[in-house]
Amino acid sequence: MSNETVIHSLPDTASTHDIEPDGHHGHHKESFITKYIFSQDHKMICKQFLITGMIWAIIGGLFSVLFRLQLGYPDQTFPFLEDFLGKWAKGGRIEPEFYYALVTMHGTILVFFVLTQGLSGTFANFLIPLQVGARDMASPFMNMLSYWFFFASSVVLLSSMFIETGPASGGWTSYPPLSALGDASLGSNTGMDLWLIGMALFVVSSLLGGLNYIATILNMRTKGMSMTRVPLTIWAIFFTAILGVLSFPVLLSGFILLLFDRHAGTSFYLSDIYIGSTFKALPNEGGSAILYQHLFWFLGHPEVYIIILPAMGLVSEVMSVNARKPIFGYMAMVGSLFAITVLAFLVWAHHMFVSGLNPFLGSVFVLLTLLIAVPSAIKVFNWLTTLWRGNLRFTPGMLFAIGFVSMFISGGLTGIFLGNSTIDLHLHDTYFVVAHFHIVMGVSAFFGMFAGIYHWFPKMFGRYLNNTMAYIHFWVTLAGAYLIFWPMHYEGLAGMPRRYYDFSPWVSFNNFQGLNRFISIVSIIVFAVQLLFVFNFFYSVFKGRKVKTQNPWGANTLEWTTPINPGHGNWVGEIPEVHRWAYDYGKEGREFVPQTEPVGANEQKH
Amino acid sequence: MATAVPVEQKWWSGGRSPFNVEYGKLMMWYFLMSDAFTFGAFLISYGTIRFSSNGWPDANHVFSSFPVLGSGYPLLFVSLMTFILIMSSVTMVLAVAAGHANDRAGVMKWMVWTIIGGLAFLSCQAWEWTHLYHEGAWWGSNPFTNFDGSKASTNFTNFFFTITGFHGFHVFSGVIINIVMLIMTYNGVFDRRGHYNMIEKAGLYWHFVDLVWVFVFTCFYLF
Ligand code: HEM
Ligand SMILES: [Cu+2]
């Protein structure tokens, strides 16, 4: 199905603007290096983030397939694994140490490298200048540095997978004492150091990026683009950047203390505990492992919103464009983003209900945690009311946006279970939590990202993605995600713990063996479909149908007023002035009214 | 100021900076907030560990030496250090003021003093660290006893070296930044630009580092 049949009518206004095929903006000759590698053009940096993120997503996804093989078929061997992994899969069965390394790397990669920098880096870079009407980021140079720090941190993390003792394997949260003591686990040796260094570089990258996003959004908006006229994507990215700028430094502090505990004999997190592997007590005294948990989750919880807020912004925009209706409750959307940002800093201890936290303090965190459900619900209802009686166009981007809402509701509801400490005592560290956060964060954020990619791909590359492959991608992923994660709720309620290598010794979990196998099979199918998407992506970059109109989706926002393949500087000539908000869809008999159009004399003002 | 702005002037409606500052200064403010969280996390960690410990060494006893004079002067040396750092903030203010007046010689003079102040502070810190090191204090080893004479955990020195070290690293970066600013001023870069905004940004950073010292000083030496 072509996009033209999806979008039944293309308004004429879109093609009346004259389009310059390659709108170079008074720039000098660019060499290959300055154009593709050390580029300072936000659009190229966006693509660098996107492609690096995609590579990471493939690696991280593949890891989950590997450990799902173990979980689904604990009693079988797969000789091909030994060919690939050598000593880590002797006899075709993944070694326990390597299982933990895989789980840890899967979490780290997906949470940080794909859904944080892969997602924010891509869309913040792409959309901020284009949607607020700026030629580039406030500091294109810092922007470039942000990518290269991300690249460096990627290299460090990747290299940790090839060392003798293997990569870090203490979980994506890297709790000490496990992560502090090389004696406690293989992965807590050099792998852990590389993990920490990689993450420190990552924090620098995220800081450089975040400062730029904030400064650009505040300072570089074009004339008329007041803060109440910017698209919701921009608000979402703005709050994301603030969350990152204020929470990552705390993680960095936590990591510095951990490095000292590992190498300088300090006792920040370590005390005189007894280590099973050496049959000795530690010489340390006075440290607190719980301190690390506080420092980690002070970032860790905002981090999950750093992942979901950009997806929310992308979904709001894509949904409004394709419902041909204004987004419902624009100010409520902004207000709820703000409320989420503030509350995100005040709920971290809900990850620590079983850590020995004072139950009274726990009850305070229960209250604050449940409060987050309010702005979350506001957003969900606003999306639903945006869809309500909309003139829906089911483009692939739109489908993923709707899928996002479905996933976010399903996963958000289980958050309310977990937010009650009394229930969480039972559910903590079970598959229920795994189900919760994969649905509400993992899959949702991916759906938001896919919505964004399908929607803005024509702007990024001047070509369309193939729709048939896109629809297969969507439906299989949607069905697959529910089939994988829904059953995990039952396993979790039955008490099946997460992060276990093999459940067969527990008779009580034996009845889940078939279910685990089923989940593993679906994971492999879903992973294969993601590869289909990757194929579609690269195929379409080179061979996709060319975009012929400047504004193929009939959208209001500024990026669609640039040439089809904008050069560095985005607009040929003056940057357009903005006269209205981004959501005048279906207004006074017109399907859409671009932001650049002055408000008519008799027009009702927004 | 507000009266100077015409009524219909719209700060937030795009086409200009809502705070009337260029992006670099905005970034600096946000960076300082971020950095405040880094230090905040360190100091809060210090607080929680300290108050969950059975005892803690007495700062008056630990920090009582002065170069040449020897020991028996509680907190005298750190008072000198603090005074130096605060004075360097004053000279920084004067440099910024000279920048506002586009007075190149003035900027250079006060930047030189600020750099000297920073270097003096770092030298004092180096002396204090070596002195403590020779007394047997380092990461992972603490020769000092608690107030009540009982054996202390090593966390007193662990936190001391980590946090003052992290702060010293900030001062060091600040000195480097200030030297770069001095060279740029000397080369007339800011005169050509017509403003000394960069000096202001360096000033923001420098004052922040001083402010952090006040908290570090309070936590380690006064309590
Ligand atoms: C109604 C809103 C939500 C509530 C009340 C809630 C509550 C909770 C609670 C209490 C936990 C801890 C469970 C445990 O470890 O025992 C948890 C885990 C988690 N939540 Fe949520 N959540 C909500 C929404 C979200 C959203 C929107 C995201 C991400 C976008 C998210 C991501 C996560 C993640 C990643 C974890 C697990 C971290 C780990 O232990 O590895 N949650 N949630
Ligand atoms: Cu949380």
Short mmCIF file of C-alpha atoms and ligand atoms in Angstrom, two decimals, chain A residues 111 172-173 175 297 300-301 303-305 307-309 312 350-354 369-370 372-374 376 408 411-420 424-425 427-430 433-434 436-438 440-442 444-445 498-499, ligand 1:
data_model
loop_
_atom_site.label_atom_id
_atom_site.label_comp_id
_atom_site.label_asym_id
_atom_site.label_seq_id
_atom_site.Cartn_x
_atom_site.Cartn_y
_atom_site.Cartn_z
CA VAL A 111 18.18 1.27 28.65
CA TRP A 172 22.12 -3.17 34.74
CA THR A 173 21.88 -1.63 38.22
CA TYR A 175 24.64 -3.11 42.95
CA TRP A 297 17.82 5.07 41.80
CA GLY A 300 17.43 5.26 37.84
CA HIS A 301 13.88 6.38 38.25
CA GLU A 303 16.05 7.62 33.76
CA VAL A 304 12.92 5.63 32.97
CA TYR A 305 11.17 8.93 32.29
CA ILE A 307 13.29 7.16 28.11
CA ILE A 308 9.55 7.56 27.95
CA LEU A 309 9.08 11.35 27.71
CA MET A 312 5.41 10.56 24.53
CA HIS A 350 9.92 2.53 45.35
CA HIS A 351 12.70 0.39 43.91
CA MET A 352 13.95 -0.22 47.42
CA PHE A 353 10.89 -1.29 49.39
CA VAL A 354 12.57 -4.56 50.33
CA THR A 369 4.66 7.00 43.47
CA LEU A 370 0.94 6.63 43.12
CA ILE A 372 2.59 9.85 39.22
CA ALA A 373 -0.34 7.84 37.98
CA VAL A 374 -2.34 11.08 37.81
CA SER A 376 0.23 9.63 33.37
CA PHE A 408 1.60 2.35 28.10
CA GLY A 411 2.27 -1.42 31.72
CA GLY A 412 1.15 1.62 33.71
CA LEU A 413 -1.58 -0.36 35.43
CA THR A 414 0.87 -2.90 36.77
CA GLY A 415 2.97 0.00 38.03
CA ILE A 416 0.13 0.80 40.39
CA PHE A 417 0.35 -2.74 41.79
CA LEU A 418 4.06 -2.38 42.35
CA GLY A 419 3.77 1.11 43.77
CA ASN A 420 2.01 -0.28 46.82
CA ASP A 424 5.68 -5.06 46.12
CA LEU A 425 7.15 -7.07 49.00
CA LEU A 427 6.36 -9.02 43.66
CA HIS A 428 9.78 -7.43 43.93
CA ASP A 429 12.44 -9.13 41.82
CA THR A 430 9.92 -11.43 40.18
CA VAL A 433 8.50 -6.48 37.51
CA VAL A 434 10.10 -7.68 34.30
CA HIS A 436 5.87 -4.23 34.07
CA PHE A 437 8.90 -2.39 32.88
CA HIS A 438 9.26 -4.08 29.55
CA VAL A 440 5.61 0.31 30.04
CA MET A 441 9.12 1.34 29.16
CA GLY A 442 10.84 -1.04 26.81
CA SER A 444 6.38 1.58 24.67
CA ALA A 445 9.52 3.59 24.12
CA ARG A 498 13.89 -12.69 37.80
CA ARG A 499 17.61 -13.11 36.99
C1 HEM C 1 1.90 4.52 37.14
C2 HEM C 1 3.15 4.66 37.03
C3 HEM C 1 4.21 3.73 37.59
C4 HEM C 1 4.33 3.19 38.82
C5 HEM C 1 3.42 3.41 40.00
C6 HEM C 1 5.53 2.38 38.83
C7 HEM C 1 6.01 1.68 39.92
C8 HEM C 1 7.11 0.86 39.90
C9 HEM C 1 7.65 0.19 41.02
C10 HEM C 1 7.10 0.27 42.43
C11 HEM C 1 8.73 -0.52 40.63
C12 HEM C 1 9.65 -1.38 41.50
C13 HEM C 1 9.28 -2.79 41.40
C14 HEM C 1 10.26 -3.68 42.08
O1 HEM C 1 11.46 -3.71 41.70
O2 HEM C 1 9.84 -4.37 43.00
C15 HEM C 1 8.89 -0.29 39.25
C16 HEM C 1 9.89 -0.83 38.48
C17 HEM C 1 10.22 -0.33 37.25
N1 HEM C 1 9.51 0.60 36.53
FE1 HEM C 1 7.73 1.40 37.02
N2 HEM C 1 6.09 2.42 37.60
C18 HEM C 1 5.33 3.25 36.83
C19 HEM C 1 5.57 3.59 35.53
C20 HEM C 1 6.74 3.33 34.90
C21 HEM C 1 7.15 3.94 33.67
C22 HEM C 1 6.36 4.97 32.90
C23 HEM C 1 8.36 3.43 33.39
C24 HEM C 1 9.26 3.70 32.24
C25 HEM C 1 9.03 4.41 31.26
C26 HEM C 1 8.73 2.49 34.41
C27 HEM C 1 9.89 1.76 34.43
C28 HEM C 1 10.24 0.88 35.41
C29 HEM C 1 11.44 0.10 35.41
C30 HEM C 1 12.53 0.13 34.35
C31 HEM C 1 11.43 -0.68 36.55
C32 HEM C 1 12.38 -1.77 36.97
C33 HEM C 1 13.75 -1.46 37.26
C34 HEM C 1 14.52 -2.69 37.69
O3 HEM C 1 14.33 -3.14 38.81
O4 HEM C 1 15.33 -3.19 36.90
N3 HEM C 1 7.70 2.44 35.31
N4 HEM C 1 7.90 0.57 38.81
#
